Structure formats: C-alpha cells, structure tokens
Amino acid sequence: MKTLTTKLSLAFLTCASLPAIADETQIQRGEYLARAADCVACHTVPGGKPFAGGVEFKLPFGSLYSPNITPDKQTGIGAWTDDDFVDALQKGVGRDGKHYYPAFPYTAYTKMSRDEILAIKAYVFNQPPVSQTSQPDTLSFPFNQRWGMAFWNVLFHDNERFIPNLKQTPEWNRGAYLVEGPGHCGECHTPRNLMQALDNGRSLAGNVIEGWNAYNISSDAKHGVGAWDEGALVRFLRTGSAPGFGTASGPMAEVIENSLQYLSTEDLKAIAVYLKSSPARNDGVAKPEPAVLANTKAQPALGQKVFADACASCHRPDGHGNQTPVATLLGLKTVNDPGAHNLIGVILHGHPATRVEQRMPAFAKAYNDQELAAVSTYTLQRFGTTNSTVAAEAITQRR
C-alpha cells in the first residue's frame, strides 16, 4: 500500500509540473499575439522554414543570429517549460541562464502578461519542429560577454507588465499596449543611446537601421504622423500604402506583410489613436549620409531620361500614379528624406509586395551607380521638398 501511495504521489507531482495542454482557443489567441509581435519575421530567413531562426542582425560590433524557436527538442525550444518561455520574453534570460541582447525585444515583450506569453508558446509549440542548429553570433570583445547584460538590464530593463492609464480611454490603452508591448514599434522607430538602449526622451522620433529609415511616427504634424487622418493611418497599417502620405518599403513592408495586416480593424484604429496622441518629436527624418549632399554635382538630364525609361510606366511626371493612386509620389516621406535612405533602398532592391499594385521591380542590375544616383536625385528634387543630391558613392555603399 505504501508503494502504491508513493507511486501515485510521484505521478501527481510529475503531472503537476507539466504545462497544461493547450486548447484550440489558446492556440488561436497565441497566433494572433504572435502576429502582433511579428515573431516570424525575426526567426525566419527568406525561403526558410518558419521559426527555424538564422536571421542576421548586423551591429557596429558584429552580427547576431536569431535562434530556432520551433518545438524541436534538440535544436529548438521543445524542451522549454512554461517558466523558461516566460522568463525569456519578460526577463530576457534563456533556459540555460544565458542573457539575450536587446535585439530580441524582451524590453517590450515584458509588458505582456504570463497568460498572453503562454498563449504564444502554445501556438509556437503547435508548429512543425525543425531540426536546425542555431548559428553562432560573431560579436567582438567585450560585446560577446553576455553576462554583462545583467548590468544592462539593471539600468534599462524595468521587467514590468503593461499598466493602463485610467485617464485615457480603453481604445487609447489598447493602442498603447500594442505599440509599446507586442508590436514593439519603438525598437525600430526610436533612436538608441550609446549603450544601445532606447532613448525614450525621443520616443518614436525615427531611426536608421541597416540603411533603411524607420521614420518619425510621433504626433508631430511636420515630421511624424500628426497630419495624417486616422483613416489614412489605418489604411497604411493594413495595406502598406496611403496615397499622399506614405508607402511602406524595406523592413516596414515586411512588418505589414507578416504582422499588421492580420490585426483587427479595431486594433489598427487603436494604434492610430495612440500614435496621433503620442508626444510630438520634431527630430524629423535622419540627416543625410556623407555621400548624399546638397553640393554634389547633379545630372538632371540623365536622371530625367532614366525616370522616363524605367519609372514613367507607373509614376507620372506630375507625381501622380499612372494606373493606381498607390504609385503617387507627391507627399511621400520617401521623397522628402534628405538622406534618400528608403528611396535608394527601394530603387536598388524593389518591393516584392503581395498586392500587385504595390509591386516594384529592382533596378540594381539594370542600371549603374551613376544612373541610379541621377534618377534618385531627379526624384528627390522634382517630387520632394529637399534639395539633396545623391552621389554615385551612396548607391555603391548600399549595394
């Protein structure tokens, strides 16, 4: 009898330590939250298997690679407990006690509750396991010393859940939660200090990441989205385009494709309400790079010729779209950025969007650097308010 009691006790303790079996409702909730958090973008290489990791994050002192987060028990996170997963997202500490770098936005995910995080775990663990060893990071000393992140967390990580502002509406609070929490918008759109922590005194003021300008999205009317009407902002978040205001390109286009288009209209409206009431930042678009200068010699004839040959089928000389308003250039942040960051990026790499009217071919192989510099200059000066001139060296640097 004693042996039987002991076995039953051990069985009870074992079952009690296991995570609860996820039901379909929890998995669906986790899928929505995983979409809002854009997990797939950082953990899936182009053409690779979902959540298998390997995406490179280039930093001034080396590269980080996202890990495999499929439920494979050897190379993924299949052996992780609920506490392991929650600690990773709220504290930035992995199962083996290894500290993560803030390229993994745990400083934003920490605002999510345990229940929400476990819903994401249920969804991720419901995906096919992939056997793929995570690629090692290539950070130089002393940045490769992960234990130093413990001190960084003391200075810059609050490890606190989202607390609603009772002076604001439920809609505003929902928008604040999505922007500051799972959506982690500030991770791209807020400048960082020397310690690579977000400069919250300039929240949402814009930042340049790997050559792409994550624009000012504060409520400032001139540099941010303060002059956007709510409907245009919701449309942009849903489709990646709001004629006369902005067109998503580069990493932002990926956010639309992988995350924002799947959110409910109510949630997108809540995000718009919050952004349009955020503190106005007048930093504006980033300063020009050294190769994008106002005194660089322009070649207007060459730029006009390349525009007529390569661009005029979609973009009219008066700045309006030829077949669709989505192709309208007038008013876009892209043509009003004196550094031409996103303009150069989209001309070189194109825009392979899901929606046909938003697709743009890449011209990196069709034209040389001088020709692309000339058409970039022509586009900036004809359709924007900046007088910047793009040098061929700027194209060379971005290739």
mmCIF file of C-alpha atoms in Angstrom:
data_model
loop_
_atom_site.group_PDB
_atom_site.id
_atom_site.type_symbol
_atom_site.label_atom_id
_atom_site.label_comp_id
_atom_site.label_asym_id
_atom_site.label_seq_id
_atom_site.Cartn_x
_atom_site.Cartn_y
_atom_site.Cartn_z
ATOM 1 C CA MET A 1 0.000 0.000 0.000
ATOM 2 C CA LYS A 2 2.856 2.338 0.852
ATOM 3 C CA THR A 3 4.495 1.616 -2.507
ATOM 4 C CA LEU A 4 1.254 2.349 -4.355
ATOM 5 C CA THR A 5 0.796 5.609 -2.455
ATOM 6 C CA THR A 6 4.344 6.644 -3.267
ATOM 7 C CA LYS A 7 3.834 5.917 -6.975
ATOM 8 C CA LEU A 8 0.574 7.878 -7.032
ATOM 9 C CA SER A 9 2.251 10.811 -5.279
ATOM 10 C CA LEU A 10 5.109 10.824 -7.752
ATOM 11 C CA ALA A 11 2.673 10.624 -10.648
ATOM 12 C CA PHE A 12 0.703 13.533 -9.240
ATOM 13 C CA LEU A 13 3.835 15.654 -8.799
ATOM 14 C CA THR A 14 5.016 14.828 -12.316
ATOM 15 C CA CYS A 15 1.682 15.800 -13.864
ATOM 16 C CA ALA A 16 1.514 18.959 -11.783
ATOM 17 C CA SER A 17 4.907 20.078 -13.135
ATOM 18 C CA LEU A 18 3.879 19.639 -16.765
ATOM 19 C CA PRO A 19 2.410 22.584 -18.695
ATOM 20 C CA ALA A 20 -1.308 22.482 -19.279
ATOM 21 C CA ILE A 21 -2.337 21.034 -22.641
ATOM 22 C CA ALA A 22 -3.245 23.920 -24.924
ATOM 23 C CA ASP A 23 -6.742 24.049 -26.355
ATOM 24 C CA GLU A 24 -7.703 25.473 -29.736
ATOM 25 C CA THR A 25 -8.824 28.796 -28.244
ATOM 26 C CA GLN A 26 -5.443 29.361 -26.594
ATOM 27 C CA ILE A 27 -3.613 28.430 -29.800
ATOM 28 C CA GLN A 28 -5.712 30.865 -31.840
ATOM 29 C CA ARG A 29 -5.092 33.596 -29.288
ATOM 30 C CA GLY A 30 -1.388 32.791 -29.422
ATOM 31 C CA GLU A 31 -1.369 33.013 -33.198
ATOM 32 C CA TYR A 32 -2.909 36.487 -33.071
ATOM 33 C CA LEU A 33 -0.403 37.644 -30.455
ATOM 34 C CA ALA A 34 2.491 36.079 -32.367
ATOM 35 C CA ARG A 35 1.321 38.012 -35.442
ATOM 36 C CA ALA A 36 1.126 41.212 -33.399
ATOM 37 C CA ALA A 37 4.644 40.536 -32.078
ATOM 38 C CA ASP A 38 5.905 39.727 -35.616
ATOM 39 C CA CYS A 39 7.789 36.670 -34.354
ATOM 40 C CA VAL A 40 8.057 35.050 -37.771
ATOM 41 C CA ALA A 41 9.986 37.971 -39.303
ATOM 42 C CA CYS A 42 12.932 37.700 -36.943
ATOM 43 C CA HIS A 43 13.012 33.918 -36.762
ATOM 44 C CA THR A 44 12.574 33.022 -40.446
ATOM 45 C CA VAL A 45 15.128 33.577 -43.207
ATOM 46 C CA PRO A 46 13.795 34.260 -46.730
ATOM 47 C CA GLY A 47 12.822 30.918 -48.220
ATOM 48 C CA GLY A 48 13.474 29.132 -44.920
ATOM 49 C CA LYS A 49 11.168 27.169 -42.662
ATOM 50 C CA PRO A 50 9.027 29.245 -40.270
ATOM 51 C CA PHE A 51 10.557 29.967 -36.860
ATOM 52 C CA ALA A 52 13.744 27.974 -37.605
ATOM 53 C CA GLY A 53 15.955 31.034 -36.982
ATOM 54 C CA GLY A 54 19.104 32.206 -38.727
ATOM 55 C CA VAL A 55 18.142 35.836 -39.469
ATOM 56 C CA GLU A 56 21.209 38.076 -39.232
ATOM 57 C CA PHE A 57 21.163 41.327 -37.259
ATOM 58 C CA LYS A 58 24.118 43.477 -38.243
ATOM 59 C CA LEU A 59 25.505 45.643 -35.452
ATOM 60 C CA PRO A 60 28.517 48.002 -35.368
ATOM 61 C CA PHE A 61 30.448 45.382 -33.389
ATOM 62 C CA GLY A 62 29.426 42.176 -35.170
ATOM 63 C CA SER A 63 26.350 40.141 -36.035
ATOM 64 C CA LEU A 64 23.653 38.362 -34.048
ATOM 65 C CA TYR A 65 21.618 35.463 -35.445
ATOM 66 C CA SER A 66 18.100 34.624 -34.323
ATOM 67 C CA PRO A 67 17.687 31.175 -32.729
ATOM 68 C CA ASN A 68 15.492 28.271 -33.767
ATOM 69 C CA ILE A 69 12.218 28.586 -31.810
ATOM 70 C CA THR A 70 10.409 25.598 -33.296
ATOM 71 C CA PRO A 71 9.418 22.818 -30.858
ATOM 72 C CA ASP A 72 12.376 20.643 -31.862
ATOM 73 C CA LYS A 73 13.808 19.340 -28.566
ATOM 74 C CA GLN A 74 17.442 19.203 -29.672
ATOM 75 C CA THR A 75 17.954 22.375 -31.741
ATOM 76 C CA GLY A 76 14.828 24.379 -30.902
ATOM 77 C CA ILE A 77 12.886 25.110 -27.717
ATOM 78 C CA GLY A 78 10.830 21.931 -27.487
ATOM 79 C CA ALA A 79 12.291 21.093 -24.064
ATOM 80 C CA TRP A 80 11.447 24.504 -22.588
ATOM 81 C CA THR A 81 8.986 24.745 -19.711
ATOM 82 C CA ASP A 82 6.367 27.463 -19.315
ATOM 83 C CA ASP A 83 8.650 29.305 -16.893
ATOM 84 C CA ASP A 84 11.563 29.116 -19.348
ATOM 85 C CA PHE A 85 9.472 30.720 -22.082
ATOM 86 C CA VAL A 86 8.018 33.425 -19.831
ATOM 87 C CA ASP A 87 11.458 34.305 -18.439
ATOM 88 C CA ALA A 88 12.829 34.706 -21.969
ATOM 89 C CA LEU A 89 10.111 37.153 -23.002
ATOM 90 C CA GLN A 90 9.794 39.056 -19.737
ATOM 91 C CA LYS A 91 13.351 38.971 -18.363
ATOM 92 C CA GLY A 92 15.492 38.361 -21.436
ATOM 93 C CA VAL A 93 17.051 35.255 -19.882
ATOM 94 C CA GLY A 94 17.096 31.909 -21.687
ATOM 95 C CA ARG A 95 16.593 28.384 -20.375
ATOM 96 C CA ASP A 96 20.301 27.914 -19.696
ATOM 97 C CA GLY A 97 20.573 31.240 -17.857
ATOM 98 C CA LYS A 98 22.070 32.925 -20.920
ATOM 99 C CA HIS A 99 21.178 36.601 -21.233
ATOM 100 C CA TYR A 100 19.751 37.819 -24.512
ATOM 101 C CA TYR A 101 20.773 41.009 -26.264
ATOM 102 C CA PRO A 102 18.123 43.722 -26.755
ATOM 103 C CA ALA A 103 17.997 42.924 -30.481
ATOM 104 C CA PHE A 104 15.444 40.452 -29.093
ATOM 105 C CA PRO A 105 12.794 42.950 -27.922
ATOM 106 C CA TYR A 106 12.140 41.474 -24.495
ATOM 107 C CA THR A 107 12.158 45.028 -23.130
ATOM 108 C CA ALA A 108 8.833 45.427 -24.978
ATOM 109 C CA TYR A 109 7.513 41.878 -24.631
ATOM 110 C CA THR A 110 7.872 42.216 -20.860
ATOM 111 C CA LYS A 111 4.671 44.282 -20.914
ATOM 112 C CA MET A 112 2.742 41.135 -21.881
ATOM 113 C CA SER A 113 1.092 39.042 -19.172
ATOM 114 C CA ARG A 114 2.071 35.461 -18.401
ATOM 115 C CA ASP A 115 -1.198 34.193 -19.910
ATOM 116 C CA GLU A 116 -0.534 36.035 -23.168
ATOM 117 C CA ILE A 117 3.024 34.762 -23.379
ATOM 118 C CA LEU A 118 1.901 31.191 -22.729
ATOM 119 C CA ALA A 119 -0.670 31.552 -25.497
ATOM 120 C CA ILE A 120 2.186 32.417 -27.868
ATOM 121 C CA LYS A 121 4.079 29.380 -26.571
ATOM 122 C CA ALA A 122 1.052 27.190 -27.266
ATOM 123 C CA TYR A 123 0.925 28.463 -30.842
ATOM 124 C CA VAL A 124 4.668 28.074 -31.439
ATOM 125 C CA PHE A 125 4.681 24.576 -29.931
ATOM 126 C CA ASN A 126 1.828 23.671 -32.282
ATOM 127 C CA GLN A 127 4.104 24.320 -35.295
ATOM 128 C CA PRO A 128 6.173 21.599 -37.007
ATOM 129 C CA PRO A 129 9.542 21.027 -35.281
ATOM 130 C CA VAL A 130 12.570 21.827 -37.434
ATOM 131 C CA SER A 131 15.990 20.326 -36.763
ATOM 132 C CA GLN A 132 18.293 23.259 -37.453
ATOM 133 C CA THR A 133 21.189 24.294 -35.229
ATOM 134 C CA SER A 134 21.241 27.998 -34.425
ATOM 135 C CA GLN A 135 24.101 29.932 -35.988
ATOM 136 C CA PRO A 136 26.664 31.331 -33.513
ATOM 137 C CA ASP A 137 26.971 35.086 -33.070
ATOM 138 C CA THR A 138 30.069 36.965 -34.264
ATOM 139 C CA LEU A 139 30.286 39.802 -31.763
ATOM 140 C CA SER A 140 33.697 41.197 -30.914
ATOM 141 C CA PHE A 141 35.072 41.552 -27.366
ATOM 142 C CA PRO A 142 33.790 42.830 -24.969
ATOM 143 C CA PHE A 143 30.335 42.763 -26.556
ATOM 144 C CA ASN A 144 30.398 38.974 -26.761
ATOM 145 C CA GLN A 145 30.320 38.737 -22.955
ATOM 146 C CA ARG A 146 26.652 38.040 -22.330
ATOM 147 C CA TRP A 147 26.967 38.239 -18.550
ATOM 148 C CA GLY A 148 27.341 41.992 -18.984
ATOM 149 C CA MET A 149 23.682 42.142 -19.975
ATOM 150 C CA ALA A 150 22.783 41.597 -16.324
ATOM 151 C CA PHE A 151 24.135 45.084 -15.594
ATOM 152 C CA TRP A 152 22.479 46.485 -18.721
ATOM 153 C CA ASN A 153 19.130 45.144 -17.510
ATOM 154 C CA VAL A 154 19.568 46.880 -14.153
ATOM 155 C CA LEU A 155 19.957 50.192 -15.969
ATOM 156 C CA PHE A 156 17.490 49.837 -18.838
ATOM 157 C CA HIS A 157 15.021 46.982 -18.261
ATOM 158 C CA ASP A 158 12.003 47.503 -15.995
ATOM 159 C CA ASN A 159 10.528 43.975 -16.225
ATOM 160 C CA GLU A 160 7.032 45.334 -15.667
ATOM 161 C CA ARG A 161 3.678 44.452 -17.210
ATOM 162 C CA PHE A 162 1.538 46.995 -19.042
ATOM 163 C CA ILE A 163 -0.467 49.196 -16.699
ATOM 164 C CA PRO A 164 -3.473 51.004 -18.253
ATOM 165 C CA ASN A 165 -3.690 54.762 -17.904
ATOM 166 C CA LEU A 166 -7.039 55.307 -16.173
ATOM 167 C CA LYS A 167 -7.182 58.863 -17.519
ATOM 168 C CA GLN A 168 -7.332 57.544 -21.073
ATOM 169 C CA THR A 169 -9.976 55.602 -22.986
ATOM 170 C CA PRO A 170 -9.917 51.805 -23.377
ATOM 171 C CA GLU A 171 -9.149 52.314 -27.080
ATOM 172 C CA TRP A 172 -6.115 54.501 -26.292
ATOM 173 C CA ASN A 173 -4.875 51.975 -23.745
ATOM 174 C CA ARG A 174 -5.262 49.140 -26.240
ATOM 175 C CA GLY A 175 -3.209 51.126 -28.742
ATOM 176 C CA ALA A 176 -0.565 51.916 -26.132
ATOM 177 C CA TYR A 177 -0.324 48.237 -25.203
ATOM 178 C CA LEU A 178 0.077 47.124 -28.824
ATOM 179 C CA VAL A 179 2.646 49.814 -29.709
ATOM 180 C CA GLU A 180 4.725 49.538 -26.537
ATOM 181 C CA GLY A 181 4.248 45.806 -25.939
ATOM 182 C CA PRO A 182 3.928 43.063 -28.585
ATOM 183 C CA GLY A 183 4.173 45.477 -31.520
ATOM 184 C CA HIS A 184 7.493 46.858 -30.146
ATOM 185 C CA CYS A 185 7.286 49.801 -32.584
ATOM 186 C CA GLY A 186 9.861 51.803 -30.656
ATOM 187 C CA GLU A 187 12.515 49.138 -31.267
ATOM 188 C CA CYS A 188 12.842 50.479 -34.819
ATOM 189 C CA HIS A 189 11.311 53.949 -34.646
ATOM 190 C CA THR A 190 13.097 55.229 -31.511
ATOM 191 C CA PRO A 191 16.786 56.275 -31.556
ATOM 192 C CA ARG A 192 19.182 54.404 -29.267
ATOM 193 C CA ASN A 193 21.806 55.752 -26.884
ATOM 194 C CA LEU A 194 25.455 54.711 -26.721
ATOM 195 C CA MET A 195 24.504 51.651 -24.658
ATOM 196 C CA GLN A 196 22.027 50.554 -27.364
ATOM 197 C CA ALA A 197 19.060 51.232 -25.097
ATOM 198 C CA LEU A 198 16.054 53.156 -26.431
ATOM 199 C CA ASP A 199 16.315 56.921 -25.989
ATOM 200 C CA ASN A 200 12.834 57.336 -24.523
ATOM 201 C CA GLY A 201 13.223 61.095 -24.445
ATOM 202 C CA ARG A 202 12.992 60.874 -28.233
ATOM 203 C CA SER A 203 10.426 58.088 -28.427
ATOM 204 C CA LEU A 204 9.132 57.345 -31.934
ATOM 205 C CA ALA A 205 11.305 60.117 -33.420
ATOM 206 C CA GLY A 206 12.740 57.828 -36.110
ATOM 207 C CA ASN A 207 15.953 55.886 -36.592
ATOM 208 C CA VAL A 208 18.109 54.461 -39.403
ATOM 209 C CA ILE A 209 18.550 50.674 -39.330
ATOM 210 C CA GLU A 210 20.856 48.958 -41.834
ATOM 211 C CA GLY A 211 20.374 51.801 -44.277
ATOM 212 C CA TRP A 212 16.565 51.990 -44.011
ATOM 213 C CA ASN A 213 14.888 54.949 -42.355
ATOM 214 C CA ALA A 214 12.301 53.933 -39.768
ATOM 215 C CA TYR A 215 10.505 57.261 -39.924
ATOM 216 C CA ASN A 216 9.273 59.524 -37.173
ATOM 217 C CA ILE A 217 5.818 58.198 -36.205
ATOM 218 C CA SER A 218 5.134 60.537 -33.306
ATOM 219 C CA SER A 219 2.240 63.011 -33.381
ATOM 220 C CA ASP A 220 4.403 65.795 -34.800
ATOM 221 C CA ALA A 221 2.487 67.262 -37.743
ATOM 222 C CA LYS A 222 5.537 68.050 -39.882
ATOM 223 C CA HIS A 223 7.884 65.131 -39.260
ATOM 224 C CA GLY A 224 5.580 62.485 -37.780
ATOM 225 C CA VAL A 225 2.021 61.313 -38.418
ATOM 226 C CA GLY A 226 0.183 64.177 -36.743
ATOM 227 C CA ALA A 227 -1.108 65.467 -40.093
ATOM 228 C CA TRP A 228 -2.311 62.028 -41.208
ATOM 229 C CA ASP A 229 -6.036 61.487 -40.856
ATOM 230 C CA GLU A 230 -6.957 58.421 -38.836
ATOM 231 C CA GLY A 231 -8.354 56.557 -41.839
ATOM 232 C CA ALA A 232 -5.146 57.035 -43.841
ATOM 233 C CA LEU A 233 -3.053 55.741 -40.962
ATOM 234 C CA VAL A 234 -5.257 52.665 -40.527
ATOM 235 C CA ARG A 235 -5.089 52.021 -44.272
ATOM 236 C CA PHE A 236 -1.316 52.300 -44.223
ATOM 237 C CA LEU A 237 -1.053 49.850 -41.330
ATOM 238 C CA ARG A 238 -3.392 47.421 -43.120
ATOM 239 C CA THR A 239 -2.075 47.658 -46.690
ATOM 240 C CA GLY A 240 1.291 49.441 -46.521
ATOM 241 C CA SER A 241 0.062 52.363 -48.592
ATOM 242 C CA ALA A 242 -1.739 55.648 -48.001
ATOM 243 C CA PRO A 243 -1.513 57.824 -51.164
ATOM 244 C CA GLY A 244 -0.187 61.257 -50.378
ATOM 245 C CA PHE A 245 1.160 60.165 -47.001
ATOM 246 C CA GLY A 246 3.391 57.120 -47.192
ATOM 247 C CA THR A 247 4.235 53.777 -48.775
ATOM 248 C CA ALA A 248 5.901 51.023 -46.769
ATOM 249 C CA SER A 249 9.218 49.692 -48.041
ATOM 250 C CA GLY A 250 12.071 47.582 -46.732
ATOM 251 C CA PRO A 251 11.616 46.274 -43.152
ATOM 252 C CA MET A 252 8.351 48.187 -42.682
ATOM 253 C CA ALA A 253 6.855 46.432 -45.693
ATOM 254 C CA GLU A 254 7.778 43.128 -44.034
ATOM 255 C CA VAL A 255 6.007 44.230 -40.841
ATOM 256 C CA ILE A 256 2.861 44.926 -42.870
ATOM 257 C CA GLU A 257 3.129 41.583 -44.700
ATOM 258 C CA ASN A 258 3.853 39.435 -41.635
ATOM 259 C CA SER A 259 2.077 41.248 -38.830
ATOM 260 C CA LEU A 260 -0.088 44.334 -39.123
ATOM 261 C CA GLN A 261 -2.335 43.213 -41.968
ATOM 262 C CA TYR A 262 -3.594 40.386 -39.753
ATOM 263 C CA LEU A 263 -4.707 42.621 -36.881
ATOM 264 C CA SER A 264 -8.346 43.557 -36.435
ATOM 265 C CA THR A 265 -9.594 46.916 -37.657
ATOM 266 C CA GLU A 266 -10.330 47.832 -34.037
ATOM 267 C CA ASP A 267 -6.723 47.187 -33.037
ATOM 268 C CA LEU A 268 -5.318 49.122 -36.002
ATOM 269 C CA LYS A 269 -7.596 52.037 -35.122
ATOM 270 C CA ALA A 270 -6.411 51.864 -31.505
ATOM 271 C CA ILE A 271 -2.782 52.024 -32.707
ATOM 272 C CA ALA A 272 -3.626 55.065 -34.840
ATOM 273 C CA VAL A 273 -5.333 56.794 -31.912
ATOM 274 C CA TYR A 274 -2.326 56.193 -29.677
ATOM 275 C CA LEU A 275 0.274 57.318 -32.231
ATOM 276 C CA LYS A 276 -1.633 60.512 -33.021
ATOM 277 C CA SER A 277 -1.685 61.373 -29.304
ATOM 278 C CA SER A 278 1.944 60.444 -28.559
ATOM 279 C CA PRO A 279 4.441 63.174 -27.580
ATOM 280 C CA ALA A 280 5.381 65.182 -30.686
ATOM 281 C CA ARG A 281 9.039 64.799 -31.683
ATOM 282 C CA ASN A 282 10.425 67.337 -34.136
ATOM 283 C CA ASP A 283 13.662 65.489 -34.926
ATOM 284 C CA GLY A 284 12.392 64.823 -38.439
ATOM 285 C CA VAL A 285 13.957 62.464 -40.911
ATOM 286 C CA ALA A 286 17.561 61.433 -40.403
ATOM 287 C CA LYS A 287 20.395 63.659 -41.568
ATOM 288 C CA PRO A 288 21.931 62.889 -44.967
ATOM 289 C CA GLU A 289 24.711 60.349 -45.218
ATOM 290 C CA PRO A 290 28.141 61.685 -46.311
ATOM 291 C CA ALA A 291 27.524 60.610 -49.917
ATOM 292 C CA VAL A 292 24.162 62.410 -50.125
ATOM 293 C CA LEU A 293 24.998 66.082 -50.248
ATOM 294 C CA ALA A 294 23.356 69.277 -51.404
ATOM 295 C CA ASN A 295 26.502 70.363 -53.266
ATOM 296 C CA THR A 296 27.146 67.112 -55.165
ATOM 297 C CA LYS A 297 27.080 67.691 -58.927
ATOM 298 C CA ALA A 298 23.688 66.668 -60.304
ATOM 299 C CA GLN A 299 22.915 65.263 -63.745
ATOM 300 C CA PRO A 300 19.300 66.321 -64.359
ATOM 301 C CA ALA A 301 19.212 65.204 -67.995
ATOM 302 C CA LEU A 302 20.428 61.710 -67.128
ATOM 303 C CA GLY A 303 18.046 61.452 -64.180
ATOM 304 C CA GLN A 304 15.082 62.539 -66.296
ATOM 305 C CA LYS A 305 15.997 60.027 -69.006
ATOM 306 C CA VAL A 306 16.268 57.113 -66.565
ATOM 307 C CA PHE A 307 12.958 58.144 -64.971
ATOM 308 C CA ALA A 308 11.274 58.212 -68.387
ATOM 309 C CA ASP A 309 12.710 54.817 -69.314
ATOM 310 C CA ALA A 310 12.260 52.936 -66.028
ATOM 311 C CA CYS A 311 9.721 54.756 -63.867
ATOM 312 C CA ALA A 312 7.185 56.555 -66.050
ATOM 313 C CA SER A 313 5.084 53.468 -66.705
ATOM 314 C CA CYS A 314 3.956 53.586 -63.045
ATOM 315 C CA HIS A 315 4.821 57.129 -61.909
ATOM 316 C CA ARG A 316 3.671 60.109 -63.972
ATOM 317 C CA PRO A 317 5.932 63.168 -64.410
ATOM 318 C CA ASP A 318 3.462 65.199 -62.335
ATOM 319 C CA GLY A 319 3.997 62.877 -59.344
ATOM 320 C CA HIS A 320 0.694 61.016 -59.531
ATOM 321 C CA GLY A 321 0.244 57.306 -60.082
ATOM 322 C CA ASN A 322 -0.248 56.150 -63.636
ATOM 323 C CA GLN A 323 -2.582 53.204 -63.120
ATOM 324 C CA THR A 324 -3.183 53.420 -59.368
ATOM 325 C CA PRO A 325 -3.069 56.100 -56.650
ATOM 326 C CA VAL A 326 -0.682 53.802 -54.743
ATOM 327 C CA ALA A 327 2.055 54.890 -57.184
ATOM 328 C CA THR A 328 1.627 58.577 -56.260
ATOM 329 C CA LEU A 329 4.968 60.099 -55.229
ATOM 330 C CA LEU A 330 3.836 63.533 -54.070
ATOM 331 C CA GLY A 331 3.723 63.896 -50.296
ATOM 332 C CA LEU A 332 5.545 60.654 -49.504
ATOM 333 C CA LYS A 333 8.166 60.588 -46.756
ATOM 334 C CA THR A 334 10.349 58.608 -49.171
ATOM 335 C CA VAL A 335 10.864 61.616 -51.464
ATOM 336 C CA ASN A 336 11.191 64.084 -48.581
ATOM 337 C CA ASP A 337 14.019 62.304 -46.764
ATOM 338 C CA PRO A 338 17.210 64.341 -47.409
ATOM 339 C CA GLY A 339 19.259 61.186 -46.889
ATOM 340 C CA ALA A 340 17.242 59.281 -49.520
ATOM 341 C CA HIS A 341 17.601 56.127 -47.411
ATOM 342 C CA ASN A 342 14.413 54.343 -48.434
ATOM 343 C CA LEU A 343 14.369 55.787 -51.936
ATOM 344 C CA ILE A 344 17.792 54.282 -52.673
ATOM 345 C CA GLY A 345 16.810 51.021 -50.994
ATOM 346 C CA VAL A 346 13.616 50.519 -52.974
ATOM 347 C CA ILE A 347 15.235 51.544 -56.282
ATOM 348 C CA LEU A 348 18.008 49.003 -55.728
ATOM 349 C CA HIS A 349 16.006 46.149 -54.241
ATOM 350 C CA GLY A 350 12.456 46.781 -55.413
ATOM 351 C CA HIS A 351 9.319 45.977 -53.471
ATOM 352 C CA PRO A 352 8.042 42.393 -53.905
ATOM 353 C CA ALA A 353 4.669 43.051 -52.288
ATOM 354 C CA THR A 354 1.761 40.628 -52.120
ATOM 355 C CA ARG A 355 -0.572 43.239 -53.597
ATOM 356 C CA VAL A 356 0.036 43.660 -57.319
ATOM 357 C CA GLU A 357 -0.476 47.442 -57.290
ATOM 358 C CA GLN A 358 2.341 47.832 -54.747
ATOM 359 C CA ARG A 359 4.968 45.758 -56.521
ATOM 360 C CA MET A 360 8.069 47.473 -57.815
ATOM 361 C CA PRO A 361 10.942 45.801 -59.674
ATOM 362 C CA ALA A 362 14.564 46.048 -58.543
ATOM 363 C CA PHE A 363 16.876 48.129 -60.739
ATOM 364 C CA ALA A 364 20.233 47.214 -59.191
ATOM 365 C CA LYS A 365 21.231 45.097 -62.200
ATOM 366 C CA ALA A 366 19.610 47.206 -64.900
ATOM 367 C CA TYR A 367 21.479 50.477 -64.242
ATOM 368 C CA ASN A 368 24.905 51.523 -62.989
ATOM 369 C CA ASP A 369 25.548 53.571 -59.866
ATOM 370 C CA GLN A 370 25.789 56.877 -61.754
ATOM 371 C CA GLU A 371 22.435 56.319 -63.440
ATOM 372 C CA LEU A 372 20.693 55.300 -60.224
ATOM 373 C CA ALA A 373 22.190 58.279 -58.401
ATOM 374 C CA ALA A 374 20.896 60.571 -61.143
ATOM 375 C CA VAL A 375 17.335 59.193 -61.057
ATOM 376 C CA SER A 376 17.339 59.314 -57.252
ATOM 377 C CA THR A 377 18.345 62.981 -57.376
ATOM 378 C CA TYR A 378 15.705 63.712 -60.012
ATOM 379 C CA THR A 379 13.014 62.057 -57.888
ATOM 380 C CA LEU A 380 14.033 63.891 -54.707
ATOM 381 C CA GLN A 381 14.185 67.312 -56.336
ATOM 382 C CA ARG A 382 11.132 67.018 -58.568
ATOM 383 C CA PHE A 383 8.656 65.423 -56.189
ATOM 384 C CA GLY A 384 10.011 66.288 -52.737
ATOM 385 C CA THR A 385 10.912 69.426 -50.828
ATOM 386 C CA THR A 386 14.558 68.539 -50.207
ATOM 387 C CA ASN A 387 17.382 69.855 -52.348
ATOM 388 C CA SER A 388 19.633 66.866 -51.691
ATOM 389 C CA THR A 389 21.696 65.387 -54.486
ATOM 390 C CA VAL A 390 22.556 61.693 -54.399
ATOM 391 C CA ALA A 391 26.133 60.818 -55.271
ATOM 392 C CA ALA A 392 27.078 57.566 -57.003
ATOM 393 C CA GLU A 393 29.026 56.623 -53.882
ATOM 394 C CA ALA A 394 25.735 56.432 -51.947
ATOM 395 C CA ILE A 395 24.464 53.806 -54.370
ATOM 396 C CA THR A 396 27.741 51.892 -54.167
ATOM 397 C CA GLN A 397 27.546 51.817 -50.356
ATOM 398 C CA ARG A 398 24.008 50.404 -50.365
ATOM 399 C CA ARG A 399 24.605 47.651 -52.935
#
